[in-house]
Coordinates of C-alpha atoms in Angstrom, one line a residue:
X1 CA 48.8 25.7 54.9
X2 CA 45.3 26.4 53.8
X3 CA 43.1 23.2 53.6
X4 CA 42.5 23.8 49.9
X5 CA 46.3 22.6 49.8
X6 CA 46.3 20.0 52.4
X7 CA 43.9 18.1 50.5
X8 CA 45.3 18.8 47.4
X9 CA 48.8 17.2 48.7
X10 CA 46.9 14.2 50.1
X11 CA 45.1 13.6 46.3
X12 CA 48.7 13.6 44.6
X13 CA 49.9 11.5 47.5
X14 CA 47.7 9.1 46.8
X15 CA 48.2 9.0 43.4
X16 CA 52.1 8.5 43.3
X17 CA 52.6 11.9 42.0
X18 CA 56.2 13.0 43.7
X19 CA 56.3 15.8 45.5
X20 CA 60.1 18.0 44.5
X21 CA 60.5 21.3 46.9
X22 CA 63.3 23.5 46.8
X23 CA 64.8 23.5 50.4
X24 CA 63.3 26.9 51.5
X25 CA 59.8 25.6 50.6
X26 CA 60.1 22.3 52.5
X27 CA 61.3 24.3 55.9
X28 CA 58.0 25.9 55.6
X29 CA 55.7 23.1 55.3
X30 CA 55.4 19.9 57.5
X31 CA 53.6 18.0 54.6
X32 CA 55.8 18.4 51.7
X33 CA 58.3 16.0 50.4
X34 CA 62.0 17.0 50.2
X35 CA 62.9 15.2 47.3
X36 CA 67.1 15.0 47.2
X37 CA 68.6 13.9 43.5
X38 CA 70.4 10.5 43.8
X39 CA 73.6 12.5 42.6
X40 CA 73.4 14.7 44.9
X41 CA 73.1 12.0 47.9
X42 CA 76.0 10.1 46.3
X43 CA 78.6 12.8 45.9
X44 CA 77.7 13.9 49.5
X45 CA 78.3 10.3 51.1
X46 CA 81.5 9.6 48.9
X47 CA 84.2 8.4 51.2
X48 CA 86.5 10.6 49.7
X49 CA 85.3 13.3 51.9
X50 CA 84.4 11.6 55.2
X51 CA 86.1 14.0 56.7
X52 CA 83.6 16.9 55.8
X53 CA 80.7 14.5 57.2
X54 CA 81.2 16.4 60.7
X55 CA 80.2 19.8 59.4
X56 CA 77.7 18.7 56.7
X57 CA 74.9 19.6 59.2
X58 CA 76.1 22.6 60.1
X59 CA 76.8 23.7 56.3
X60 CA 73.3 22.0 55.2
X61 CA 75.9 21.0 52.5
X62 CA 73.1 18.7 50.5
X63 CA 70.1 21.8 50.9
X64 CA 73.2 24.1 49.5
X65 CA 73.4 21.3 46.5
X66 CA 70.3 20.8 45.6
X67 CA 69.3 25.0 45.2
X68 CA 72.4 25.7 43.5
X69 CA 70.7 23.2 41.1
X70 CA 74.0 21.7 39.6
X71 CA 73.9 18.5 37.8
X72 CA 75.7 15.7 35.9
X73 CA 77.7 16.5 33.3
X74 CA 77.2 20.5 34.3
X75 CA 80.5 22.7 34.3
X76 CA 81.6 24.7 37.3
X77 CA 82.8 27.6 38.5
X78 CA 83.5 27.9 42.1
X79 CA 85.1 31.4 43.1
X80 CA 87.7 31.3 46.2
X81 CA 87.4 27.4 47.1
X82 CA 89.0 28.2 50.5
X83 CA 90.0 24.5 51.9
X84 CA 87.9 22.9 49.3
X85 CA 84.8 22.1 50.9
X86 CA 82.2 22.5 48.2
X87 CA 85.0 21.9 45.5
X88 CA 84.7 18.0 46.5
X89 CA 80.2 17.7 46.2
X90 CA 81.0 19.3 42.9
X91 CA 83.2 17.3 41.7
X92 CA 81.1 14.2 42.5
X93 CA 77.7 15.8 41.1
X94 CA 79.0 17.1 37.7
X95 CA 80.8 13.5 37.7
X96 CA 83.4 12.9 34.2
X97 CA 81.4 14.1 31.9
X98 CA 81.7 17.8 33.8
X99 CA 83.9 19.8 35.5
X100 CA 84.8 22.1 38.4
X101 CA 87.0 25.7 38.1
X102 CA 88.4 26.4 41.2
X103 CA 89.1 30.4 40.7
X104 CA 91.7 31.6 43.3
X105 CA 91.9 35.8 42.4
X106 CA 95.7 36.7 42.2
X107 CA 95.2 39.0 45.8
X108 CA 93.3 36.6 47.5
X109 CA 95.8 34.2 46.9
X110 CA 98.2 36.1 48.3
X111 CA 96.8 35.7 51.6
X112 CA 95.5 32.2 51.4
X113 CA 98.7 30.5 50.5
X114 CA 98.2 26.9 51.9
X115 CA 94.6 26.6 50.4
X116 CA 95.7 27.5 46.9
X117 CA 98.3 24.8 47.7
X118 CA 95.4 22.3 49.0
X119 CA 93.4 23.0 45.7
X120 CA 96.5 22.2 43.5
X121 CA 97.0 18.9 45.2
X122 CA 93.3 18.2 45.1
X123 CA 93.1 18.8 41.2
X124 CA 95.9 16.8 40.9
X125 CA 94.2 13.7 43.2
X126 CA 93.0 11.4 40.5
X127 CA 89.6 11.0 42.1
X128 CA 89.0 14.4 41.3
X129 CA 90.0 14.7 37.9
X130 CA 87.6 16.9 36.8
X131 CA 88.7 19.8 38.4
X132 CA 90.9 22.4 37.4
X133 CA 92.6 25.6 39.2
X134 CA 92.4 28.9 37.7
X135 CA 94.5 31.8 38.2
X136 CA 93.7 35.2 37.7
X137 CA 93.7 39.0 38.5
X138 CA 90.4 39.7 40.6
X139 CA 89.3 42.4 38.2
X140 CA 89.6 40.4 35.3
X141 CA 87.6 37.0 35.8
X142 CA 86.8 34.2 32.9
X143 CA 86.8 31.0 32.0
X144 CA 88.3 28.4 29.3
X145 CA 84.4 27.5 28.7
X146 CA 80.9 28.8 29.6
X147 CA 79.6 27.4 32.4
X148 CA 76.3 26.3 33.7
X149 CA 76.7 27.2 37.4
X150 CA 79.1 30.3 39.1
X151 CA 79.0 29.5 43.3
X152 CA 80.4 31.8 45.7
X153 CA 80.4 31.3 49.8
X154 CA 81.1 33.6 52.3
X155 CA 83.2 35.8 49.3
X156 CA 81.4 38.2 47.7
X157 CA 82.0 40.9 50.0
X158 CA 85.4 40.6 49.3
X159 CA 85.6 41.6 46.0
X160 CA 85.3 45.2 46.5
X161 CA 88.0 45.5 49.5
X162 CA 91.5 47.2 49.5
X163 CA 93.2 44.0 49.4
X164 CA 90.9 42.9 46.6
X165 CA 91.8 46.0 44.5
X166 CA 88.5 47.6 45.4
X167 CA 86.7 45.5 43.0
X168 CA 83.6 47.1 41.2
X169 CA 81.3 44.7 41.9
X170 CA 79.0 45.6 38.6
X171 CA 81.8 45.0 36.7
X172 CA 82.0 42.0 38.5
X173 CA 78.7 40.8 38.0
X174 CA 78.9 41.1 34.4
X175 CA 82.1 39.2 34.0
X176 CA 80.1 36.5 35.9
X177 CA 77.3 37.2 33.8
X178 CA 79.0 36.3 30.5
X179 CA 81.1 33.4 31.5
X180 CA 77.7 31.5 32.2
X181 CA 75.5 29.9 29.5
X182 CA 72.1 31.2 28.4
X183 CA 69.9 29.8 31.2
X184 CA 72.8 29.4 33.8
X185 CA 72.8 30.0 37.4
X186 CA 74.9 32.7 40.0
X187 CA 74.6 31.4 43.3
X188 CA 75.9 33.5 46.6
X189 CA 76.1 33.0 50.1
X190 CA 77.4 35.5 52.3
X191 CA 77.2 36.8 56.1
X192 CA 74.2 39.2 56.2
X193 CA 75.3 42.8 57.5
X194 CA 72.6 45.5 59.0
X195 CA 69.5 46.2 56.6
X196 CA 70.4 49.7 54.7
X197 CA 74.2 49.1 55.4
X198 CA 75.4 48.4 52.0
X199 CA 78.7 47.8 51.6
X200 CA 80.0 49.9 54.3
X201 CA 81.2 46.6 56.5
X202 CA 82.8 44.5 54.2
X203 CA 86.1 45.3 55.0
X204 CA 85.6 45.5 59.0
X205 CA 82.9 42.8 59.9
X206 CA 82.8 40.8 56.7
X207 CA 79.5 41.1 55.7
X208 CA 77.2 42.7 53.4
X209 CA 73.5 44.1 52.9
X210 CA 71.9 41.2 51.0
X211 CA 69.5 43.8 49.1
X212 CA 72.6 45.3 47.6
X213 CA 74.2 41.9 45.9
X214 CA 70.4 41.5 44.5
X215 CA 70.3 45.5 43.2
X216 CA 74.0 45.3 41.9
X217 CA 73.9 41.4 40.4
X218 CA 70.5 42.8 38.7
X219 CA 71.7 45.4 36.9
X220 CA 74.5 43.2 35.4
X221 CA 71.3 41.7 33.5
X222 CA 70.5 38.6 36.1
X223 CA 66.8 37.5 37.0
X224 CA 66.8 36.7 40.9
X225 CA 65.1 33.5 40.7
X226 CA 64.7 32.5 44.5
X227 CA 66.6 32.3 48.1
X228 CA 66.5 29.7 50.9
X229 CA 66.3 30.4 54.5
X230 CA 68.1 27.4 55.3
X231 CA 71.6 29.0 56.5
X232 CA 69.5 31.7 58.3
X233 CA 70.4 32.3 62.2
X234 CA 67.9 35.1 63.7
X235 CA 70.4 34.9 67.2
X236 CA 73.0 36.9 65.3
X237 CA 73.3 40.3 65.9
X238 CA 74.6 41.4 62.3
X239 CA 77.0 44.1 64.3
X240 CA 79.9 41.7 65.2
X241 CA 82.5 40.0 63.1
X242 CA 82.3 36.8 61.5
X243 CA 85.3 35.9 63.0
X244 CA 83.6 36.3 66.5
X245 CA 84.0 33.6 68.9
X246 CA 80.6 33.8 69.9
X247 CA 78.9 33.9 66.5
X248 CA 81.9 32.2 64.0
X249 CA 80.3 29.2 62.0
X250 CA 77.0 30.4 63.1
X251 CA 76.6 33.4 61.1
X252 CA 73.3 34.7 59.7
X253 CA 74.1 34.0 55.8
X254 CA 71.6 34.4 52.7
X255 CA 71.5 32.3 49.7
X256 CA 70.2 33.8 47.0
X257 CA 70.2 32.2 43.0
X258 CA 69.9 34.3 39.8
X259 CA 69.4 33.6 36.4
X260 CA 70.9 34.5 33.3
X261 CA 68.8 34.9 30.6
X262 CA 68.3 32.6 27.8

């Protein structure tokens, strides 16, 4: 940090003036503040999920929170909830006045069974009240109401695989693209593949070139509007499954936020 900016920080400190950094900004710097919403803080402490709490570090579930920008009284829409992780900080953030989506595609439920069964029983789990289950072909996502916020982890990549119905993942983008609001937000989190790879190991390792979500969200009309490095791991080897003992929860995975217009 230059000491233009150090001093600069230590004025404002010393005035009161808060300091608010998006997580990939605060890794970089020892003198910022991390500032974490009070929502956010509650709906990750909620009892209700205690039994999260021993992968919240791992998952920097609250870093994930607070760049996915979601808020109270926001809607929703979380693609492939898988065991219903993230589904539960959601819930708790948007609060009564929101609501969650859970989206289970028709061919990934198929083969996830007992976690579309999970999300059913949590919708139905009056502490989460405001979340729903949705049902639909792959190809052919929307949504009862626009929403502020579409979030997707570890799943992007498997939109345009076989079992998937080889997805186009334009298409794709610009179903996302027009069930948000003017000014919403399309967050993604995947397993990084090889730079230059594309798509080509989506269906083997599970992973995908970041640069070609960003070029193909893009051109669905999207403004990228930022990434954190906090669910980056520079010991993985991109060449090996995500399933791998040796690298499995530990995965090298970008997070990247875009903006729809308006």
């Amino acid at each position: 940090m230059r000491p233009l900016s150090i001093a600069l920080l230590a004025v404002l400190a010393a005035s009161g003036v808060a300091l608010a950094q998006t997580p990939e900004q605060s890794s970089n710097s020892m003198h910022a503040v991390y500032y974490v919403p009070p929502y956010v803080r509650a709906a990750v402490n909620d009892p209700a999920r205690a039994q999260d709490a021993s992968i919240d570090a791992r998952r920097k579930i609250t870093e994930v929170m607070v760049f996915s920008a979601v808020k109270p009284g926001q809607k929703v829409l979380e693609l492939i909830p898988g065991s219903g992780y993230f589904t539960r900080v959601f819930s708790g953030i948007v609060g009564s006045k929101g609501h969650v989506y859970a989206l289970w595609p028709n061919e990934y439920g198929a083969e996830a069974v007992d976690d579309v069964a999970n999300s059913e029983k949590l919708a139905a789990d009056p502490h989460y009240a405001n979340v729903s289950v949705l049902k639909q072909p792959a190809a052919q996502l929307s949504v009862p109401e626009p929403v502020d916020v579409v979030f997707t982890s570890q799943n992007y990549h498997d939109y345009p695989d076989q079992f998937m119905g080889h997805v186009d993942p334009v298409a794709f983008d610009k179903q996302v693209y027009a069930a948000l609001k003017p000014g919403g937000m399309f967050v993604i989190i995947d397993h990084v593949a090889p730079a230059g790879s594309g798509m080509s190991d989506t269906d083997t390792l599970h992973r995908i070139d970041p640069e070609i979500v960003k070029k193909q969200v893009e051109s669905a009309g999207f403004i990228f509007a930022g990434e954190s490095n906090v669910l980056r791991n520079p010991n993985d080897p991109h060449t090996i499954k995500v399933f791998d003992s040796s690298i499995r929860g530990h995965t090298d995975q970008f997070m990247f936020r875009f903006r729809k217009p308006g």
